[in-house]
PDB file of C-alpha atoms and ligand atoms in Angstrom:
ATOM      1  CA  MET N 104      52.590  16.003  22.430  1.00  0.00           C
ATOM      2  CA  ILE N 105      52.579  12.430  21.216  1.00  0.00           C
ATOM      3  CA  VAL N 106      49.242  10.747  21.006  1.00  0.00           C
ATOM      4  CA  LEU N 107      49.366   6.998  21.148  1.00  0.00           C
ATOM      5  CA  VAL N 108      46.865   5.510  18.807  1.00  0.00           C
ATOM      6  CA  ASP N 109      45.623   2.234  20.151  1.00  0.00           C
ATOM      7  CA  THR N 110      42.517   1.743  18.088  1.00  0.00           C
ATOM      8  CA  LEU N 111      42.430   1.254  14.366  1.00  0.00           C
ATOM      9  CA  CYS N 112      38.720   1.955  14.000  1.00  0.00           C
ATOM     10  CA  SER N 113      35.440   0.878  15.491  1.00  0.00           C
ATOM     11  CA  VAL N 114      32.909  -1.595  14.205  1.00  0.00           C
ATOM     12  CA  ALA N 115      29.328  -2.513  15.016  1.00  0.00           C
ATOM     13  CA  PHE N 116      27.963  -5.826  13.796  1.00  0.00           C
ATOM     14  CA  TYR N 117      24.531  -7.321  14.204  1.00  0.00           C
ATOM     15  CA  CYS N 118      24.955 -10.665  15.915  1.00  0.00           C
ATOM     16  CA  GLN N 119      23.865 -13.203  13.298  1.00  0.00           C
ATOM     17  CA  ARG N 120      22.588 -15.387  16.119  1.00  0.00           C
ATOM     18  CA  CYS N 121      20.544 -13.065  18.382  1.00  0.00           C
ATOM     19  CA  GLY N 122      20.569  -9.798  16.447  1.00  0.00           C
ATOM     20  CA  GLN N 123      22.167  -7.693  19.177  1.00  0.00           C
ATOM     21  CA  ILE N 124      24.271  -4.796  17.927  1.00  0.00           C
ATOM     22  CA  GLU N 125      27.044  -3.105  19.881  1.00  0.00           C
ATOM     23  CA  ILE N 126      30.045  -0.991  19.044  1.00  0.00           C
ATOM     24  CA  ALA N 127      33.531  -2.409  19.547  1.00  0.00           C
ATOM     25  CA  ASP N 128      36.963  -0.900  19.120  1.00  0.00           C
ATOM     26  CA  VAL N 129      39.351  -2.645  16.796  1.00  0.00           C
ATOM     27  CA  PRO N 130      42.715  -2.530  18.517  1.00  0.00           C
ATOM     28  CA  VAL N 131      45.937  -1.829  16.676  1.00  0.00           C
ATOM     29  CA  PHE N 132      47.263  -5.299  15.997  1.00  0.00           C
ATOM     30  CA  SER N 133      50.281  -6.343  17.998  1.00  0.00           C
ATOM     31  CA  GLY N 134      50.589  -9.962  16.979  1.00  0.00           C
ATOM     32  CA  HIS N 135      49.678 -12.155  14.087  1.00  0.00           C
ATOM     33  CA  GLY N 136      46.570 -13.784  15.454  1.00  0.00           C
ATOM     34  CA  ASP N 137      43.015 -12.883  14.543  1.00  0.00           C
ATOM     35  CA  VAL N 138      40.980 -10.559  16.693  1.00  0.00           C
ATOM     36  CA  VAL N 139      37.682 -12.307  17.335  1.00  0.00           C
ATOM     37  CA  LEU N 140      34.628 -10.244  18.218  1.00  0.00           C
ATOM     38  CA  THR N 141      31.960 -12.092  20.144  1.00  0.00           C
ATOM     39  CA  CYS N 142      28.440 -11.067  21.048  1.00  0.00           C
ATOM     40  CA  SER N 143      28.218  -9.908  24.670  1.00  0.00           C
ATOM     41  CA  HIS N 144      24.616 -11.046  24.705  1.00  0.00           C
ATOM     42  CA  CYS N 145      24.756 -14.657  23.480  1.00  0.00           C
ATOM     43  CA  GLY N 146      28.477 -15.321  23.068  1.00  0.00           C
ATOM     44  CA  ALA N 147      28.311 -16.107  19.364  1.00  0.00           C
ATOM     45  CA  GLU N 148      31.248 -15.142  17.180  1.00  0.00           C
ATOM     46  CA  LYS N 149      30.412 -11.994  15.255  1.00  0.00           C
ATOM     47  CA  ALA N 150      33.521 -11.309  13.245  1.00  0.00           C
ATOM     48  CA  ARG N 151      37.162 -12.152  12.774  1.00  0.00           C
ATOM     49  CA  LEU N 152      39.602  -9.395  11.974  1.00  0.00           C
ATOM     50  CA  ARG N 153      43.197  -9.569  10.863  1.00  0.00           C
ATOM     51  CA  LEU N 154      45.777  -7.402   9.221  1.00  0.00           C
ATOM     52  CA  VAL N 155      47.036  -8.669   5.899  1.00  0.00           C
ATOM     53  CA  PRO N 156      50.060  -7.053   4.215  1.00  0.00           C
ATOM     54  CA  ARG N 157      49.058  -4.885   1.244  1.00  0.00           C
ATOM     55  CA  LYS N 158      45.370  -5.592   1.835  1.00  0.00           C
ATOM     56  CA  GLY N 159      44.843  -3.895   5.164  1.00  0.00           C
ATOM     57  CA  LEU N 160      42.158  -4.856   7.616  1.00  0.00           C
ATOM     58  CA  VAL N 161      40.346  -8.019   6.577  1.00  0.00           C
ATOM     59  CA  ILE N 162      37.003  -8.678   8.247  1.00  0.00           C
ATOM     60  CA  GLU N 163      35.267 -12.009   8.061  1.00  0.00           C
ATOM     61  CA  THR N 164      31.653 -12.379   9.153  1.00  0.00           C
ATOM     62  CA  GLY N 165      28.875 -14.864   8.769  1.00  0.00           C
ATOM     63  CA  CYS N 166      25.613 -14.011   7.042  1.00  0.00           C
ATOM     64  CA  VAL N 167      22.401 -15.806   8.021  1.00  0.00           C
ATOM     65  CA  VAL N 168      20.686 -14.996   4.752  1.00  0.00           C
ATOM     66  CA  CYS N 169      23.085 -16.889   2.482  1.00  0.00           C
ATOM     67  CA  GLY N 170      24.674 -18.936   5.242  1.00  0.00           C
ATOM     68  CA  GLN N 171      28.121 -18.191   3.927  1.00  0.00           C
ATOM     69  CA  ARG N 172      31.232 -16.472   5.160  1.00  0.00           C
ATOM     70  CA  ASN N 173      31.569 -12.955   3.936  1.00  0.00           C
ATOM     71  CA  ARG N 174      34.904 -11.157   3.609  1.00  0.00           C
ATOM     72  CA  VAL N 175      35.609  -7.469   3.174  1.00  0.00           C
ATOM     73  CA  HIS N 176      38.870  -5.577   3.381  1.00  0.00           C
ATOM     74  CA  TYR N 177      39.853  -1.983   4.012  1.00  0.00           C
ATOM     75  CA  PRO N 178      43.274  -0.498   3.225  1.00  0.00           C
ATOM     76  CA  LEU N 179      44.778   1.178   6.305  1.00  0.00           C
ATOM     77  CA  ARG N 180      44.859   4.532   4.543  1.00  0.00           C
ATOM     78  CA  GLN N 181      41.119   4.320   4.007  1.00  0.00           C
ATOM     79  CA  LEU N 182      40.509   3.408   7.664  1.00  0.00           C
ATOM     80  CA  ARG N 183      42.279   6.520   8.890  1.00  0.00           C
ATOM     81  CA  THR N 184      39.959   8.847   7.016  1.00  0.00           C
ATOM     82  CA  MET N 185      36.784   6.813   7.169  1.00  0.00           C
ATOM     83  CA  THR N 186      33.863   8.188   9.186  1.00  0.00           C
ATOM     84  CA  LEU N 187      31.231   5.549   8.649  1.00  0.00           C
ATOM     85  CA  GLU N 188      30.505   2.885   6.112  1.00  0.00           C
ATOM     86  CA  LYS N 189      27.924   0.154   5.963  1.00  0.00           C
ATOM     87  CA  ILE N 190      29.096  -3.417   5.618  1.00  0.00           C
ATOM     88  CA  TYR N 191      26.915  -5.588   3.424  1.00  0.00           C
ATOM     89  CA  CYS N 192      27.006  -9.221   2.463  1.00  0.00           C
ATOM     90  CA  GLU N 193      28.501  -9.183  -1.010  1.00  0.00           C
ATOM     91  CA  LYS N 194      26.147 -11.960  -2.170  1.00  0.00           C
ATOM     92  CA  ASP N 195      22.736 -10.749  -1.046  1.00  0.00           C
ATOM     93  CA  HIS N 196      23.392  -7.223   0.192  1.00  0.00           C
ATOM     94  CA  PHE N 197      22.082  -8.005   3.687  1.00  0.00           C
ATOM     95  CA  GLU N 198      23.159  -5.269   6.107  1.00  0.00           C
ATOM     96  CA  LEU N 199      25.699  -6.892   8.449  1.00  0.00           C
ATOM     97  CA  GLY N 200      27.055  -3.894  10.327  1.00  0.00           C
ATOM     98  CA  TYR N 201      29.044  -0.679  10.232  1.00  0.00           C
ATOM     99  CA  ILE N 202      32.659   0.451  10.384  1.00  0.00           C
ATOM    100  CA  GLY N 203      34.220   3.820  11.126  1.00  0.00           C
ATOM    101  CA  LYS N 204      34.748   6.185  14.022  1.00  0.00           C
ATOM    102  CA  TRP N 205      33.163   5.352  17.381  1.00  0.00           C
ATOM    103  CA  GLN N 206      31.385   8.688  17.653  1.00  0.00           C
ATOM    104  CA  ALA N 207      29.963   8.423  14.148  1.00  0.00           C
ATOM    105  CA  LEU N 208      28.745   4.879  14.772  1.00  0.00           C
ATOM    106  CA  ALA N 209      27.114   5.856  18.065  1.00  0.00           C
ATOM    107  CA  GLU N 210      25.352   8.803  16.435  1.00  0.00           C
ATOM    108  CA  PHE N 211      24.294   6.720  13.468  1.00  0.00           C
ATOM    109  CA  LEU N 212      22.780   3.992  15.644  1.00  0.00           C
ATOM    110  CA  ASP N 213      20.938   6.584  17.746  1.00  0.00           C
ATOM    111  CA  PHE N 214      19.774   8.353  14.627  1.00  0.00           C
ATOM    112  CA  ASN N 215      18.630   5.109  13.056  1.00  0.00           C
ATOM    113  CA  ALA N 216      16.536   4.336  16.096  1.00  0.00           C
ATOM    114  CA  ALA N 217      15.006   7.815  16.073  1.00  0.00           C
ATOM    115  CA  GLU N 218      14.410   7.737  12.328  1.00  0.00           C
ATOM    116  CA  TYR N 219      12.722   4.360  12.495  1.00  0.00           C
ATOM    117  CA  ASP N 220      10.464   5.640  15.265  1.00  0.00           C
ATOM    118  CA  ALA N 221       9.554   8.673  13.160  1.00  0.00           C
ATOM    119  CA  LEU N 222       8.720   6.540  10.131  1.00  0.00           C
ATOM    120  CA  HIS N 223       6.805   3.977  12.171  1.00  0.00           C
ATOM    121  CA  PRO N 224       5.093   6.037  14.882  1.00  0.00           C
ATOM    122  CA  HIS N 225       2.749   3.203  15.826  1.00  0.00           C
ATOM    123  CA  ASP N 226       5.554   0.751  16.141  1.00  0.00           C
ATOM    124  CA  ALA N 227       7.013   0.268  19.568  1.00  0.00           C
ATOM    125  CA  TYR N 228      10.215  -1.102  18.101  1.00  0.00           C
ATOM    126  CA  ASN N 229      13.117   0.623  16.440  1.00  0.00           C
ATOM    127  CA  PHE N 230      15.293  -0.461  13.562  1.00  0.00           C
ATOM    128  CA  MET N 231      17.811  -2.261  15.747  1.00  0.00           C
ATOM    129  CA  GLU N 232      15.155  -4.188  17.627  1.00  0.00           C
ATOM    130  CA  HIS N 233      13.535  -4.943  14.297  1.00  0.00           C
ATOM    131  CA  GLN N 234      16.753  -6.396  12.860  1.00  0.00           C
ATOM    132  CA  GLN N 235      17.303  -8.246  16.121  1.00  0.00           C
ATOM    133  CA  ILE N 236      13.882  -9.912  16.091  1.00  0.00           C
ATOM    134  CA  LEU N 237      14.325 -10.800  12.432  1.00  0.00           C
ATOM    135  CA  LEU N 238      17.673 -12.484  13.022  1.00  0.00           C
ATOM    136  CA  GLU N 239      16.505 -14.296  16.139  1.00  0.00           C
ATOM    137  CA  ALA N 240      13.379 -15.520  14.366  1.00  0.00           C
ATOM    138  CA  PHE N 241      15.462 -16.752  11.459  1.00  0.00           C
ATOM    139  CA  ASN N 242      17.719 -18.718  13.785  1.00  0.00           C
ATOM    140  CA  ARG N 243      14.769 -20.163  15.704  1.00  0.00           C
ATOM    141  CA  VAL N 244      13.159 -21.315  12.479  1.00  0.00           C
ATOM    142  CA  HIS N 245      16.474 -22.842  11.505  1.00  0.00           C
ATOM    143  CA  ASP N 246      16.756 -24.658  14.869  1.00  0.00           C
ATOM    144  CA  LEU N 247      13.157 -25.888  14.706  1.00  0.00           C
ATOM    145  CA  ALA N 248      13.723 -27.263  11.218  1.00  0.00           C
ATOM    146  CA  GLU N 249      16.948 -28.934  12.293  1.00  0.00           C
ATOM    147  CA  GLU N 250      15.280 -30.534  15.308  1.00  0.00           C
ATOM    148  CA  GLY N 251      12.546 -31.891  13.046  1.00  0.00           C
ATOM    149  CA  GLU N 252       9.891 -29.680  14.637  1.00  0.00           C
ATOM    150  CA  LEU N 253       8.743 -28.062  11.398  1.00  0.00           C
ATOM    151  CA  PHE N 254       6.626 -29.960   8.930  1.00  0.00           C
ATOM    152  CA  CYS N 255       4.999 -29.245   5.621  1.00  0.00           C
ATOM    153  CA  PRO N 256       1.559 -30.889   5.086  1.00  0.00           C
ATOM    154  CA  CYS N 257       3.251 -33.027   2.394  1.00  0.00           C
ATOM    155  CA  GLY N 258       5.427 -34.551   5.089  1.00  0.00           C
ATOM    156  CA  GLY N 259       8.513 -32.725   3.952  1.00  0.00           C
ATOM    157  CA  HIS N 260      10.765 -31.269   6.597  1.00  0.00           C
ATOM    158  CA  GLU N 261      13.462 -29.597   4.567  1.00  0.00           C
ATOM    159  CA  PHE N 262      13.052 -25.976   3.658  1.00  0.00           C
ATOM    160  CA  THR N 263      14.764 -23.060   2.091  1.00  0.00           C
ATOM    161  CA  ALA N 264      14.436 -19.889   4.134  1.00  0.00           C
ATOM    162  CA  ASP N 265      14.602 -16.252   3.170  1.00  0.00           C
ATOM    163  CA  ILE N 266      14.526 -13.088   5.194  1.00  0.00           C
ATOM    164  CA  ALA N 267      11.959 -10.513   4.060  1.00  0.00           C
ATOM    165  CA  GLU N 268      11.386  -7.084   5.568  1.00  0.00           C
ATOM    166  CA  ASP N 269       9.539  -8.349   8.622  1.00  0.00           C
ATOM    167  CA  ALA N 270       8.984 -12.020   8.017  1.00  0.00           C
ATOM    168  CA  ILE N 271      10.731 -15.278   7.288  1.00  0.00           C
ATOM    169  CA  HIS N 272       9.714 -16.995   4.060  1.00  0.00           C
ATOM    170  CA  LEU N 273       9.924 -20.761   4.034  1.00  0.00           C
ATOM    171  CA  GLU N 274       9.651 -23.026   1.046  1.00  0.00           C
ATOM    172  CA  CYS N 275       9.327 -26.798   1.225  1.00  0.00           C
ATOM    173  CA  THR N 276      12.059 -28.349  -0.922  1.00  0.00           C
ATOM    174  CA  ARG N 277       9.833 -31.371  -1.528  1.00  0.00           C
ATOM    175  CA  CYS N 278       6.581 -29.892  -2.847  1.00  0.00           C
ATOM    176  CA  GLY N 279       7.255 -26.181  -3.208  1.00  0.00           C
ATOM    177  CA  SER N 280       4.629 -25.088  -0.661  1.00  0.00           C
ATOM    178  CA  SER N 281       5.540 -21.912   1.124  1.00  0.00           C
ATOM    179  CA  ALA N 282       4.837 -20.214   4.411  1.00  0.00           C
ATOM    180  CA  VAL N 283       5.272 -16.704   5.704  1.00  0.00           C
ATOM    181  CA  ILE N 284       6.286 -16.535   9.350  1.00  0.00           C
ATOM    182  CA  PRO N 285       5.860 -13.055  10.819  1.00  0.00           C
ATOM    183  CA  ALA N 286       8.993 -11.812  12.573  1.00  0.00           C
ATOM    184  CA  LYS N 287       8.134  -8.326  13.681  1.00  0.00           C
ATOM    185  CA  THR N 288       7.373  -8.304  17.385  1.00  0.00           C
ATOM    186  CA  PRO N 289       8.526 -10.160  20.511  1.00  0.00           C
ATOM    187  CA  ASP N 290       5.157 -11.935  20.390  1.00  0.00           C
ATOM    188  CA  ASP N 291       6.018 -13.320  16.960  1.00  0.00           C
ATOM    189  CA  LEU N 292       9.186 -14.726  18.502  1.00  0.00           C
ATOM    190  CA  LYS N 293       7.264 -16.364  21.327  1.00  0.00           C
ATOM    191  CA  GLN N 294       5.170 -18.253  18.768  1.00  0.00           C
ATOM    192  CA  LEU N 295       8.250 -19.928  17.396  1.00  0.00           C
ATOM    193  CA  GLN N 296       8.405 -22.951  19.647  1.00  0.00           C
ATOM    194  CA  PRO N 297       8.479 -26.686  19.165  1.00  0.00           C
ATOM    195  CA  GLY N 298       5.046 -27.764  18.023  1.00  0.00           C
ATOM    196  CA  CYS N 299       4.097 -24.356  16.641  1.00  0.00           C
ATOM    197  CA  GLU N 300       1.700 -24.313  13.723  1.00  0.00           C
ATOM    198  CA  VAL N 301       2.996 -22.974  10.453  1.00  0.00           C
ATOM    199  CA  ALA N 302       0.499 -22.462   7.645  1.00  0.00           C
ATOM    200  CA  PHE N 303       1.900 -23.719   4.369  1.00  0.00           C
ATOM    201  CA  LEU N 304       0.272 -22.808   1.068  1.00  0.00           C
ATOM    202  CA  ARG N 305       0.529 -25.064  -1.946  1.00  0.00           C
ATOM    203  CA  PRO N 306       2.208 -23.475  -4.979  1.00  0.00           C
ATOM    204  CA  ASP N 307      -0.945 -23.760  -7.146  1.00  0.00           C
ATOM    205  CA  LEU N 308      -2.988 -21.877  -4.542  1.00  0.00           C
ATOM    206  CA  ILE N 309      -0.421 -19.114  -4.320  1.00  0.00           C
ATOM    207  CA  ARG N 310      -0.470 -18.577  -8.050  1.00  0.00           C
ATOM    208  CA  ASN N 311      -4.245 -18.199  -8.085  1.00  0.00           C
ATOM    209  CA  ARG N 312      -4.331 -15.508  -5.434  1.00  0.00           C
TER     210      ARG N 312
HETATM  211 ZN1  LIG E  22      24.292 -12.619  19.998  1.00  0.00          ZN
HETATM  212 ZN1  LIG E  23      24.708 -13.200   2.651  1.00  0.00          ZN
HETATM  213 ZN1  LIG E  24       5.917 -29.859   1.166  1.00  0.00          ZN
END
């Protein structure tokens, strides 16, 4: 019997816009163009994949933490035997997604959800929802800043932002004041609207705490 292989592997990426994660098959490439994976939830581009001679499968993704394009590649030989691997941003090690066999990815995502629930029994949200809220919060903060809706008491409106475990850290580029914006629950997300109050702390006060 001849089995026609029509998928190279499967991938699951967190949408860097809304945080949604879903598994997608990577088809065996028939042409030269890129395969573009988009988020079924918000339509944002999640990843671009292409086959490059001698390199194998090249995957390009964005990363909200460093704001840069991230590129990883997997030799075809490795893809055939691979069960599951995590894909990280090479600059900041932010977890971007997973690659491997569909079944393994599905089990891993289920397991992750169950494991998160076990570790956080009082938390109504699992790891995926957690990552999703974090990413969405980060993008909302970014949008608010861009629309001029976020202000530091010094009058500054340019910030550097960092993703922490369940919060977004902002720092005013003008005076160095910083703010911690919780990004853990859907309620935290609802707070992030034009005109929302963000409590900035001056650097000298932070040091004295
Ligand atoms: Zn999305
Ligand atoms: Zn990054
Ligand atoms: Zn400031």
